């Protein structure tokens, strides 16, 4: 294609549902979009069905695709993470020039993004790892976008991304996150919080179903009511929709004909692995990941059905009061999930020198993304008031909210335990809260044991220094 034909402001390669929808979103906002897909049929299908959305440039080869772009060239890759992404990056890089921008919009592991950014930088190219949240609907109508990469690349790319992102109170749900892998790291933690959020919602549903024997339709109404209050969020909203759906074949609630084995694509596991590496206890996220894994262990579960339950307690007698307790326990546990997620983001920022700002993230997560929720405004306010907030649980608003919920939270966990209903995320979140506020933890004994068998030493509460007890030699203490 000739130089004069280079008229597209941005190119999208990889035209599955997400790629197609985001290409259409760009076109709807007045941007000329070059289209590329290894299967040309997908390109033609998009233009045939949605060509009226805006100005598209059809291309068949990668050379033609790159040639259709204005300089600096900006290409968004929407292909499967891993080796396929590396292959497309290399193919693009061989055709691009200094200052051009490659954007990976998939759910790539942030350490891969760090590696790719370093490699592209050596070749004079700007590489941007951009987390994109909102699913198929968000990609088309306005996602939350978390771009990392070189700051200078955002000067050219930012206006395009901000134009297609969701907007809340006139503010775009898109901002430059930080260098190299920062965008994909933040998107990863976002997905981890999403795991915890869904698990907590599932446990709330299960409690109403099993502890109170409420019909599915009534539980849907409960979630619908909750969505008009403090729990107002996208996930609570769609929970009511899913629970209201009736299966056309059986006439049963759809939730009763769906196999109870939850899938996962890896971002939750990545979040937990990263948290372990950073030394951050993201217990709610971890329990959500483990719960999905256990749900999918179908053979094990089938053979374990006969295990003894012990003596189980009766159902709560006051349905309305217990539903209110579940509401408060859900809110408090959600706060813990977000608090742990922001702790991990702070640790990642320190580890990789990213200078991340939690308030900015709360701002761009208010719209477009899966975990968008009313209380993200409160989170933004909390970090605006104290940018060095040691934990979200210590912000005055959230401290008061959780303290007002803690008795309900305890009743829910205790009732679930005595009735044999699993609530791993509710219980672990409450335990985290109790550990955080405790004057003393049994870690003192742990250190004593470590010193006994491995001479790992310990510190004392009454004087400075590091010490070791000679356990096999008279048990005298020495300074290590």
Tab-separated table of C-alpha atoms in Angstrom:
chain	number	residue	atom	x	y	z
A	1	UNK	CA	0.000	0.000	0.000
A	2	UNK	CA	1.348	3.425	-0.860
A	3	UNK	CA	2.358	6.031	1.703
A	4	UNK	CA	-0.542	8.290	0.709
A	5	UNK	CA	-2.972	5.546	1.710
A	6	UNK	CA	-1.718	5.612	5.317
A	7	UNK	CA	-4.847	7.153	6.817
A	8	UNK	CA	-5.782	4.980	9.821
A	9	UNK	CA	-5.212	6.454	13.300
A	10	UNK	CA	-5.044	3.014	14.881
A	11	UNK	CA	-4.922	-0.618	13.807
A	12	UNK	CA	-6.423	-3.665	15.484
A	13	UNK	CA	-5.092	-7.151	14.779
A	14	UNK	CA	-6.988	-10.117	16.182
A	15	UNK	CA	-10.686	-9.797	15.401
A	16	UNK	CA	-12.358	-12.270	17.708
A	17	UNK	CA	-15.216	-10.835	19.765
A	18	UNK	CA	-13.114	-8.553	21.988
A	19	UNK	CA	-10.936	-7.324	19.135
A	20	UNK	CA	-13.907	-6.737	16.845
A	21	UNK	CA	-15.839	-4.854	19.493
A	22	UNK	CA	-12.974	-2.578	20.437
A	23	UNK	CA	-12.299	-1.865	16.734
A	24	UNK	CA	-15.954	-0.902	16.353
A	25	UNK	CA	-15.678	1.282	19.470
A	26	UNK	CA	-12.753	3.192	17.936
A	27	UNK	CA	-14.688	3.641	14.684
A	28	UNK	CA	-17.804	4.856	16.487
A	29	UNK	CA	-15.696	7.567	18.098
A	30	UNK	CA	-14.556	8.924	14.766
A	31	UNK	CA	-11.213	7.148	14.429
A	32	UNK	CA	-10.227	5.477	11.163
A	33	UNK	CA	-9.356	1.873	12.049
A	34	UNK	CA	-7.151	-0.507	10.067
A	35	UNK	CA	-8.295	-4.108	10.464
A	36	UNK	CA	-6.188	-7.267	10.315
A	37	UNK	CA	-6.808	-10.909	11.114
A	38	UNK	CA	-5.028	-14.064	10.040
A	39	UNK	CA	-8.391	-15.313	8.821
A	40	UNK	CA	-9.483	-12.664	6.322
A	41	UNK	CA	-13.041	-13.969	6.625
A	42	UNK	CA	-13.280	-12.424	10.113
A	43	UNK	CA	-12.232	-9.047	8.738
A	44	UNK	CA	-14.849	-9.266	6.011
A	45	UNK	CA	-17.540	-10.383	8.452
A	46	UNK	CA	-16.879	-7.383	10.693
A	47	UNK	CA	-17.081	-4.955	7.765
A	48	UNK	CA	-20.167	-6.666	6.329
A	49	UNK	CA	-22.079	-6.607	9.627
A	50	UNK	CA	-20.796	-3.406	11.203
A	51	UNK	CA	-19.267	-1.327	8.418
A	52	UNK	CA	-21.699	1.481	9.206
A	53	UNK	CA	-20.076	1.956	12.643
A	54	UNK	CA	-17.385	4.133	11.075
A	55	UNK	CA	-14.362	4.226	8.806
A	56	UNK	CA	-12.567	0.878	8.518
A	57	UNK	CA	-9.558	0.029	6.347
A	58	UNK	CA	-9.590	-3.583	5.202
A	59	UNK	CA	-6.159	-5.225	4.961
A	60	UNK	CA	-5.093	-8.761	4.173
A	61	UNK	CA	-1.380	-8.926	4.952
A	62	UNK	CA	0.592	-7.589	7.874
A	63	UNK	CA	2.618	-5.441	5.476
A	64	UNK	CA	-0.570	-3.884	4.089
A	65	UNK	CA	-1.897	-3.432	7.623
A	66	UNK	CA	1.188	-1.554	8.847
A	67	UNK	CA	1.242	0.492	5.645
A	68	UNK	CA	-2.316	1.696	6.281
A	69	UNK	CA	-1.341	3.435	9.540
A	70	UNK	CA	-0.457	7.066	10.106
A	71	UNK	CA	2.799	7.783	11.941
A	72	UNK	CA	3.535	7.183	14.686
A	73	UNK	CA	1.869	3.886	13.956
A	74	UNK	CA	-0.343	2.536	16.713
A	75	UNK	CA	-1.339	-1.136	16.673
A	76	UNK	CA	-3.516	-2.876	19.232
A	77	UNK	CA	-2.943	-6.638	19.490
A	78	UNK	CA	-5.973	-8.656	20.621
A	79	UNK	CA	-4.762	-12.247	20.352
A	80	UNK	CA	-4.289	-15.098	22.807
A	81	UNK	CA	-1.705	-14.426	25.520
A	82	UNK	CA	1.626	-16.223	25.451
A	83	UNK	CA	3.418	-17.462	22.342
A	84	UNK	CA	0.779	-16.124	19.879
A	85	UNK	CA	1.288	-12.616	21.279
A	86	UNK	CA	5.082	-12.926	20.989
A	87	UNK	CA	4.747	-14.062	17.378
A	88	UNK	CA	2.551	-11.095	16.407
A	89	UNK	CA	4.815	-8.638	18.246
A	90	UNK	CA	7.861	-9.911	16.349
A	91	UNK	CA	6.059	-9.773	13.009
A	92	UNK	CA	4.928	-6.204	13.663
A	93	UNK	CA	8.304	-5.058	14.995
A	94	UNK	CA	10.046	-6.168	11.814
A	95	UNK	CA	7.799	-3.820	9.809
A	96	UNK	CA	7.647	-0.810	12.126
A	97	UNK	CA	9.905	2.209	12.604
A	98	UNK	CA	11.368	4.070	15.550
A	99	UNK	CA	8.679	5.734	17.663
A	100	UNK	CA	5.859	3.424	16.549
A	101	UNK	CA	3.656	1.936	19.276
A	102	UNK	CA	2.661	-1.702	19.829
A	103	UNK	CA	-0.146	-2.221	22.350
A	104	UNK	CA	-0.908	-5.620	23.874
A	105	UNK	CA	-4.541	-5.466	24.968
A	106	UNK	CA	-4.795	-9.075	26.113
A	107	UNK	CA	-4.518	-10.549	29.596
A	108	UNK	CA	-0.762	-11.043	29.471
A	109	UNK	CA	1.347	-11.884	32.508
A	110	UNK	CA	3.008	-8.657	33.613
A	111	UNK	CA	6.483	-10.200	33.739
A	112	UNK	CA	6.082	-11.065	30.029
A	113	UNK	CA	5.160	-7.431	29.435
A	114	UNK	CA	8.286	-6.254	31.269
A	115	UNK	CA	10.378	-8.545	29.032
A	116	UNK	CA	8.634	-7.430	25.841
A	117	UNK	CA	8.884	-3.726	26.667
A	118	UNK	CA	12.632	-4.039	27.253
A	119	UNK	CA	13.107	-5.892	23.959
A	120	UNK	CA	11.061	-3.384	21.941
A	121	UNK	CA	12.780	-0.432	23.591
A	122	UNK	CA	16.122	-1.683	22.292
A	123	UNK	CA	14.624	-1.579	18.793
A	124	UNK	CA	13.357	1.986	19.224
A	125	UNK	CA	9.701	0.961	19.536
A	126	UNK	CA	7.241	1.844	22.276
A	127	UNK	CA	5.554	-1.183	23.815
A	128	UNK	CA	2.401	-0.731	25.895
A	129	UNK	CA	0.801	-3.464	27.981
A	130	UNK	CA	-2.796	-2.333	28.400
A	131	UNK	CA	-5.230	-4.048	30.731
A	132	UNK	CA	-8.754	-3.823	29.319
A	133	UNK	CA	-11.721	-4.694	31.523
A	134	UNK	CA	-15.416	-4.836	30.799
A	135	UNK	CA	-15.852	-7.968	28.728
A	136	UNK	CA	-17.518	-7.947	25.332
A	137	UNK	CA	-20.011	-5.219	26.250
A	138	UNK	CA	-17.339	-2.972	27.727
A	139	UNK	CA	-15.076	-3.377	24.696
A	140	UNK	CA	-17.884	-2.069	22.494
A	141	UNK	CA	-19.502	0.537	24.713
A	142	UNK	CA	-16.695	1.751	26.976
A	143	UNK	CA	-14.209	-0.348	28.967
A	144	UNK	CA	-11.869	0.530	31.788
A	145	UNK	CA	-8.389	0.725	30.276
A	146	UNK	CA	-5.107	0.385	32.184
A	147	UNK	CA	-2.187	1.183	29.850
A	148	UNK	CA	1.408	0.910	31.016
A	149	UNK	CA	4.573	1.457	29.028
A	150	UNK	CA	6.650	4.549	28.282
A	151	UNK	CA	5.112	7.814	29.470
A	152	UNK	CA	5.808	9.479	26.118
A	153	UNK	CA	3.742	6.852	24.285
A	154	UNK	CA	0.665	7.981	26.214
A	155	UNK	CA	0.887	11.447	24.690
A	156	UNK	CA	0.003	9.932	21.316
A	157	UNK	CA	-2.043	6.955	22.440
A	158	UNK	CA	-3.861	8.360	25.465
A	159	UNK	CA	-6.418	10.546	23.665
A	160	UNK	CA	-7.571	7.583	21.535
A	161	UNK	CA	-7.899	5.239	24.498
A	162	UNK	CA	-9.596	7.839	26.674
A	163	UNK	CA	-12.126	8.570	23.923
A	164	UNK	CA	-13.332	4.939	23.807
A	165	UNK	CA	-13.195	4.250	27.554
A	166	UNK	CA	-16.126	4.440	29.921
A	167	UNK	CA	-16.677	7.853	31.508
A	168	UNK	CA	-17.958	8.558	35.028
A	169	UNK	CA	-18.775	12.115	36.106
A	170	UNK	CA	-17.097	13.312	32.921
A	171	UNK	CA	-13.806	11.558	33.728
A	172	UNK	CA	-12.403	8.820	31.454
A	173	UNK	CA	-11.869	5.387	32.987
A	174	UNK	CA	-8.387	5.349	31.512
A	175	UNK	CA	-5.066	6.788	32.656
A	176	UNK	CA	-1.381	6.055	32.220
A	177	UNK	CA	-0.660	3.508	34.960
A	178	UNK	CA	3.128	3.365	34.975
A	179	UNK	CA	6.221	1.940	33.222
A	180	UNK	CA	6.604	-1.419	31.432
A	181	UNK	CA	4.404	-4.089	33.092
A	182	UNK	CA	2.450	-1.776	35.430
A	183	UNK	CA	-0.742	-1.814	33.359
A	184	UNK	CA	-0.952	-5.584	33.116
A	185	UNK	CA	-0.001	-5.954	36.789
A	186	UNK	CA	-2.868	-3.696	37.847
A	187	UNK	CA	-5.269	-5.524	35.505
A	188	UNK	CA	-4.117	-8.833	37.028
A	189	UNK	CA	-4.892	-7.650	40.562
A	190	UNK	CA	-8.208	-6.239	39.304
A	191	UNK	CA	-9.060	-9.744	38.089
A	192	UNK	CA	-8.004	-11.211	41.431
A	193	UNK	CA	-10.402	-8.872	43.228
A	194	UNK	CA	-13.031	-9.930	40.697
A	195	UNK	CA	-12.459	-13.588	41.697
A	196	UNK	CA	-12.949	-12.733	45.370
A	197	UNK	CA	-16.024	-10.624	44.635
A	198	UNK	CA	-17.727	-13.420	42.709
A	199	UNK	CA	-16.864	-16.028	45.332
A	200	UNK	CA	-18.326	-13.848	48.089
A	201	UNK	CA	-21.502	-13.323	46.068
A	202	UNK	CA	-21.699	-17.079	45.514
A	203	UNK	CA	-21.352	-17.748	49.241
A	204	UNK	CA	-24.080	-15.202	50.021
A	205	UNK	CA	-26.375	-16.926	47.514
A	206	UNK	CA	-25.529	-20.368	48.919
A	207	UNK	CA	-26.329	-19.265	52.469
A	208	UNK	CA	-29.728	-17.922	51.470
A	209	UNK	CA	-30.429	-21.108	49.535
A	210	UNK	CA	-29.225	-23.658	52.093
A	211	UNK	CA	-29.479	-21.936	55.460
A	212	UNK	CA	-32.803	-20.190	54.801
A	213	UNK	CA	-34.266	-22.416	52.051
A	214	UNK	CA	-35.231	-19.366	49.989
A	215	UNK	CA	-36.417	-19.950	46.405
A	216	UNK	CA	-34.061	-18.750	43.693
A	217	UNK	CA	-36.523	-16.084	42.545
A	218	UNK	CA	-36.615	-14.580	46.045
A	219	UNK	CA	-32.830	-14.579	46.237
A	220	UNK	CA	-32.769	-12.716	42.919
A	221	UNK	CA	-35.058	-10.108	44.466
A	222	UNK	CA	-32.726	-9.807	47.457
A	223	UNK	CA	-29.743	-9.085	45.206
A	224	UNK	CA	-31.833	-6.630	43.203
A	225	UNK	CA	-32.688	-4.785	46.419
A	226	UNK	CA	-29.060	-4.881	47.585
A	227	UNK	CA	-28.011	-3.276	44.331
A	228	UNK	CA	-29.926	-0.150	45.282
A	229	UNK	CA	-27.857	0.323	48.445
A	230	UNK	CA	-24.241	0.145	49.584
A	231	UNK	CA	-23.638	-3.030	47.566
A	232	UNK	CA	-24.512	-1.248	44.307
A	233	UNK	CA	-22.161	-2.833	41.743
A	234	UNK	CA	-22.102	-4.471	38.344
A	235	UNK	CA	-21.591	-7.965	39.755
A	236	UNK	CA	-24.483	-7.689	42.229
A	237	UNK	CA	-26.648	-6.277	39.429
A	238	UNK	CA	-25.972	-9.181	37.062
A	239	UNK	CA	-26.316	-11.713	39.894
A	240	UNK	CA	-29.982	-10.741	40.076
A	241	UNK	CA	-30.237	-11.170	36.294
A	242	UNK	CA	-28.620	-14.626	36.287
A	243	UNK	CA	-30.774	-15.839	39.187
A	244	UNK	CA	-33.914	-14.573	37.426
A	245	UNK	CA	-33.213	-16.556	34.262
A	246	UNK	CA	-35.451	-19.586	33.674
A	247	UNK	CA	-34.175	-22.473	31.566
A	248	UNK	CA	-36.379	-22.849	28.472
A	249	UNK	CA	-35.999	-26.647	28.302
A	250	UNK	CA	-36.716	-27.608	31.915
A	251	UNK	CA	-38.577	-24.625	33.345
A	252	UNK	CA	-36.088	-24.600	36.231
A	253	UNK	CA	-33.934	-21.667	37.279
A	254	UNK	CA	-30.960	-21.643	34.915
A	255	UNK	CA	-28.571	-21.693	37.881
A	256	UNK	CA	-29.920	-25.156	38.767
A	257	UNK	CA	-29.027	-26.668	35.394
A	258	UNK	CA	-25.522	-25.187	35.150
A	259	UNK	CA	-22.788	-27.618	36.262
A	260	UNK	CA	-21.285	-26.356	39.522
A	261	UNK	CA	-17.668	-26.403	38.326
A	262	UNK	CA	-16.205	-22.917	37.873
A	263	UNK	CA	-13.604	-22.287	35.186
A	264	UNK	CA	-10.649	-19.914	35.279
A	265	UNK	CA	-8.206	-18.561	32.716
A	266	UNK	CA	-5.231	-17.946	34.980
A	267	UNK	CA	-5.270	-14.318	36.118
A	268	UNK	CA	-6.531	-15.276	39.579
A	269	UNK	CA	-3.732	-17.796	40.000
A	270	UNK	CA	-1.219	-15.214	38.768
A	271	UNK	CA	-2.490	-12.754	41.367
A	272	UNK	CA	-2.007	-15.250	44.190
A	273	UNK	CA	1.437	-16.325	42.975
A	274	UNK	CA	2.528	-12.707	42.699
A	275	UNK	CA	1.140	-11.940	46.156
A	276	UNK	CA	3.170	-14.813	47.603
A	277	UNK	CA	6.307	-13.516	45.898
A	278	UNK	CA	5.632	-10.024	47.264
A	279	UNK	CA	4.753	-11.309	50.753
A	280	UNK	CA	1.214	-9.885	50.679
A	281	UNK	CA	-1.622	-11.934	52.286
A	282	UNK	CA	-4.376	-11.776	49.662
A	283	UNK	CA	-6.340	-14.428	51.534
A	284	UNK	CA	-9.759	-13.610	50.059
A	285	UNK	CA	-8.452	-13.817	46.500
A	286	UNK	CA	-6.564	-17.029	47.264
A	287	UNK	CA	-9.640	-18.689	48.760
A	288	UNK	CA	-11.644	-17.715	45.681
A	289	UNK	CA	-9.058	-19.327	43.404
A	290	UNK	CA	-8.962	-22.456	45.564
A	291	UNK	CA	-12.770	-22.597	45.654
A	292	UNK	CA	-12.891	-22.677	41.864
A	293	UNK	CA	-10.267	-25.416	41.819
A	294	UNK	CA	-12.216	-27.473	44.364
A	295	UNK	CA	-15.483	-26.987	42.481
A	296	UNK	CA	-13.818	-28.450	39.397
A	297	UNK	CA	-12.504	-31.511	41.265
A	298	UNK	CA	-15.729	-33.275	40.303
A	299	UNK	CA	-14.514	-36.867	40.699
A	300	UNK	CA	-13.126	-36.168	44.166
A	301	UNK	CA	-16.325	-34.398	45.211
A	302	UNK	CA	-18.480	-37.224	43.912
A	303	UNK	CA	-16.584	-39.782	45.974
A	304	UNK	CA	-16.581	-37.540	49.073
A	305	UNK	CA	-20.357	-37.155	49.239
A	306	UNK	CA	-20.648	-39.768	51.986
A	307	UNK	CA	-18.268	-38.074	54.426
A	308	UNK	CA	-19.759	-37.462	57.866
A	309	UNK	CA	-21.090	-33.994	58.587
A	310	UNK	CA	-21.253	-34.207	62.352
A	311	UNK	CA	-24.227	-32.707	64.157
A	312	UNK	CA	-25.566	-29.768	62.210
A	313	UNK	CA	-27.360	-26.756	63.648
A	314	UNK	CA	-30.880	-25.787	62.659
A	315	UNK	CA	-31.669	-22.955	60.263
A	316	UNK	CA	-31.879	-19.404	61.628
A	317	UNK	CA	-35.425	-18.614	62.755
A	318	UNK	CA	-35.463	-14.957	61.698
A	319	UNK	CA	-35.049	-14.938	57.919
A	320	UNK	CA	-35.062	-11.169	57.499
A	321	UNK	CA	-32.440	-10.645	60.207
A	322	UNK	CA	-30.134	-13.283	58.745
A	323	UNK	CA	-30.456	-11.864	55.225
A	324	UNK	CA	-29.420	-8.514	56.700
A	325	UNK	CA	-26.458	-10.215	58.386
A	326	UNK	CA	-25.406	-11.706	55.029
A	327	UNK	CA	-25.651	-8.270	53.438
A	328	UNK	CA	-23.279	-6.781	56.010
A	329	UNK	CA	-20.902	-9.740	55.895
A	330	UNK	CA	-20.745	-9.450	52.108
A	331	UNK	CA	-19.943	-5.742	52.298
A	332	UNK	CA	-17.247	-6.192	54.947
A	333	UNK	CA	-15.649	-9.089	53.065
A	334	UNK	CA	-15.653	-7.081	49.821
A	335	UNK	CA	-13.809	-4.278	51.615
A	336	UNK	CA	-11.191	-6.815	52.740
A	337	UNK	CA	-10.774	-8.075	49.157
A	338	UNK	CA	-10.192	-4.548	47.857
A	339	UNK	CA	-7.908	-3.711	50.792
A	340	UNK	CA	-5.765	-6.759	50.068
A	341	UNK	CA	-5.707	-5.971	46.354
A	342	UNK	CA	-4.549	-2.407	46.971
A	343	UNK	CA	-1.902	-3.719	49.389
A	344	UNK	CA	-0.589	-5.940	46.597
A	345	UNK	CA	-0.584	-3.034	44.141
A	346	UNK	CA	1.402	-0.928	46.625
A	347	UNK	CA	3.916	-3.748	47.105
A	348	UNK	CA	4.258	-4.257	43.346
A	349	UNK	CA	4.772	-0.533	42.872
A	350	UNK	CA	7.610	-0.571	45.393
A	351	UNK	CA	9.172	-3.741	44.017
A	352	UNK	CA	9.255	-2.507	40.412
A	353	UNK	CA	9.555	1.248	41.079
A	354	UNK	CA	6.284	2.038	39.273
A	355	UNK	CA	4.986	4.898	41.465
A	356	UNK	CA	1.385	3.676	41.265
A	357	UNK	CA	-1.414	5.796	42.730
A	358	UNK	CA	-4.325	3.849	44.291
A	359	UNK	CA	-6.712	6.784	43.976
A	360	UNK	CA	-6.187	6.845	40.194
A	361	UNK	CA	-7.046	3.152	39.988
A	362	UNK	CA	-10.210	3.577	42.042
A	363	UNK	CA	-11.178	6.367	39.644
A	364	UNK	CA	-10.770	4.328	36.451
A	365	UNK	CA	-12.444	1.255	37.975
A	366	UNK	CA	-15.679	3.170	38.633
A	367	UNK	CA	-16.992	2.488	35.131
A	368	UNK	CA	-16.555	-0.027	32.332
A	369	UNK	CA	-14.812	-2.736	34.335
A	370	UNK	CA	-16.240	-5.884	35.899
A	371	UNK	CA	-15.570	-4.805	39.506
A	372	UNK	CA	-17.136	-1.367	39.088
A	373	UNK	CA	-19.022	-0.515	42.251
A	374	UNK	CA	-20.544	2.422	44.065
A	375	UNK	CA	-18.021	2.280	46.875
A	376	UNK	CA	-15.074	2.898	44.538
A	377	UNK	CA	-15.950	6.573	44.966
A	378	UNK	CA	-15.366	6.052	48.695
A	379	UNK	CA	-12.047	4.344	47.979
A	380	UNK	CA	-10.939	7.234	45.787
A	381	UNK	CA	-11.895	9.692	48.529
A	382	UNK	CA	-10.009	7.654	51.146
A	383	UNK	CA	-6.756	7.777	49.170
A	384	UNK	CA	-7.281	11.443	48.303
A	385	UNK	CA	-7.508	12.203	52.012
A	386	UNK	CA	-4.495	10.037	52.887
A	387	UNK	CA	-2.300	8.891	49.957
A	388	UNK	CA	-0.144	6.924	52.431
A	389	UNK	CA	-3.098	5.008	53.882
A	390	UNK	CA	-1.594	1.821	55.413
A	391	UNK	CA	-4.757	-0.214	54.748
A	392	UNK	CA	-8.136	0.566	53.249
A	393	UNK	CA	-9.612	-0.913	56.443
A	394	UNK	CA	-8.118	2.014	58.370
A	395	UNK	CA	-9.812	4.718	56.311
A	396	UNK	CA	-12.448	6.318	58.587
A	397	UNK	CA	-15.433	5.508	56.351
A	398	UNK	CA	-14.500	1.860	55.823
A	399	UNK	CA	-13.374	1.361	59.411
A	400	UNK	CA	-16.794	2.489	60.638
A	401	UNK	CA	-18.635	0.436	58.014
A	402	UNK	CA	-16.764	-2.775	58.864
A	403	UNK	CA	-17.026	-2.210	62.626
A	404	UNK	CA	-20.793	-1.796	62.216
A	405	UNK	CA	-20.893	-5.058	60.237
A	406	UNK	CA	-18.567	-7.202	62.332
A	407	UNK	CA	-21.210	-8.769	64.602
A	408	UNK	CA	-23.279	-9.751	61.560
A	409	UNK	CA	-20.124	-11.063	59.893
A	410	UNK	CA	-19.388	-13.299	62.898
A	411	UNK	CA	-22.954	-14.617	63.023
A	412	UNK	CA	-22.829	-15.493	59.330
A	413	UNK	CA	-19.520	-17.371	59.581
A	414	UNK	CA	-20.561	-19.132	62.802
A	415	UNK	CA	-23.955	-20.134	61.405
A	416	UNK	CA	-22.440	-21.400	58.178
A	417	UNK	CA	-19.890	-23.463	60.101
A	418	UNK	CA	-22.458	-25.048	62.429
A	419	UNK	CA	-24.714	-25.835	59.461
A	420	UNK	CA	-21.889	-27.332	57.372
A	421	UNK	CA	-22.116	-24.724	54.601
A	422	UNK	CA	-18.695	-23.808	53.167
A	423	UNK	CA	-17.867	-20.094	53.270
A	424	UNK	CA	-14.090	-19.991	52.664
A	425	UNK	CA	-13.993	-16.374	51.472
A	426	UNK	CA	-16.271	-15.015	54.219
A	427	UNK	CA	-14.332	-16.933	56.885
A	428	UNK	CA	-10.834	-16.121	55.627
A	429	UNK	CA	-11.731	-12.441	55.263
A	430	UNK	CA	-12.977	-12.324	58.854
A	431	UNK	CA	-9.850	-14.130	60.072
A	432	UNK	CA	-7.685	-11.621	58.180
A	433	UNK	CA	-9.543	-8.759	59.846
A	434	UNK	CA	-9.120	-10.364	63.275
A	435	UNK	CA	-5.415	-11.000	62.665
A	436	UNK	CA	-4.881	-7.439	61.492
A	437	UNK	CA	-6.414	-5.973	64.646
A	438	UNK	CA	-4.866	-8.478	67.115
A	439	UNK	CA	-2.480	-7.272	69.832
A	440	UNK	CA	-0.462	-10.499	69.648
A	441	UNK	CA	-0.316	-13.298	67.092
A	442	UNK	CA	0.968	-16.868	67.523
A	443	UNK	CA	3.841	-15.959	65.210
A	444	UNK	CA	5.917	-15.616	68.394
A	445	UNK	CA	5.609	-19.378	68.885
A	446	UNK	CA	6.355	-19.937	65.204
A	447	UNK	CA	9.614	-18.008	65.603
A	448	UNK	CA	10.470	-20.022	68.714
A	449	UNK	CA	9.930	-23.279	66.838
A	450	UNK	CA	11.991	-22.048	63.874
A	451	UNK	CA	14.795	-21.142	66.225
A	452	UNK	CA	14.601	-24.559	67.938
A	453	UNK	CA	14.930	-26.708	64.820
A	454	UNK	CA	16.806	-24.378	62.484
A	455	UNK	CA	18.557	-21.713	64.549
A	456	UNK	CA	16.622	-19.092	62.587
A	457	UNK	CA	16.855	-16.585	65.487
A	458	UNK	CA	14.241	-14.226	66.866
A	459	UNK	CA	13.838	-10.711	68.237
A	460	UNK	CA	12.606	-9.702	71.665
A	461	UNK	CA	9.921	-7.236	72.723
A	462	UNK	CA	12.015	-5.787	75.541
A	463	UNK	CA	15.353	-4.983	73.909
A	464	UNK	CA	17.037	-4.425	70.562
A	465	UNK	CA	18.962	-7.113	68.708
A	466	UNK	CA	18.607	-10.593	67.244
A	467	UNK	CA	18.839	-13.647	69.499
A	468	UNK	CA	19.182	-17.443	69.494
A	469	UNK	CA	18.588	-19.943	72.271
A	470	UNK	CA	21.113	-22.789	72.542
A	471	UNK	CA	18.359	-25.405	72.814
A	472	UNK	CA	20.727	-28.361	73.035
A	473	UNK	CA	23.331	-26.646	75.162
A	474	UNK	CA	21.716	-25.601	78.401
A	475	UNK	CA	19.087	-23.428	76.718
A	476	UNK	CA	21.004	-20.251	77.320
A	477	UNK	CA	20.291	-17.275	75.082
A	478	UNK	CA	22.959	-15.622	73.006
A	479	UNK	CA	22.949	-12.592	70.761
A	480	UNK	CA	23.096	-13.762	67.158
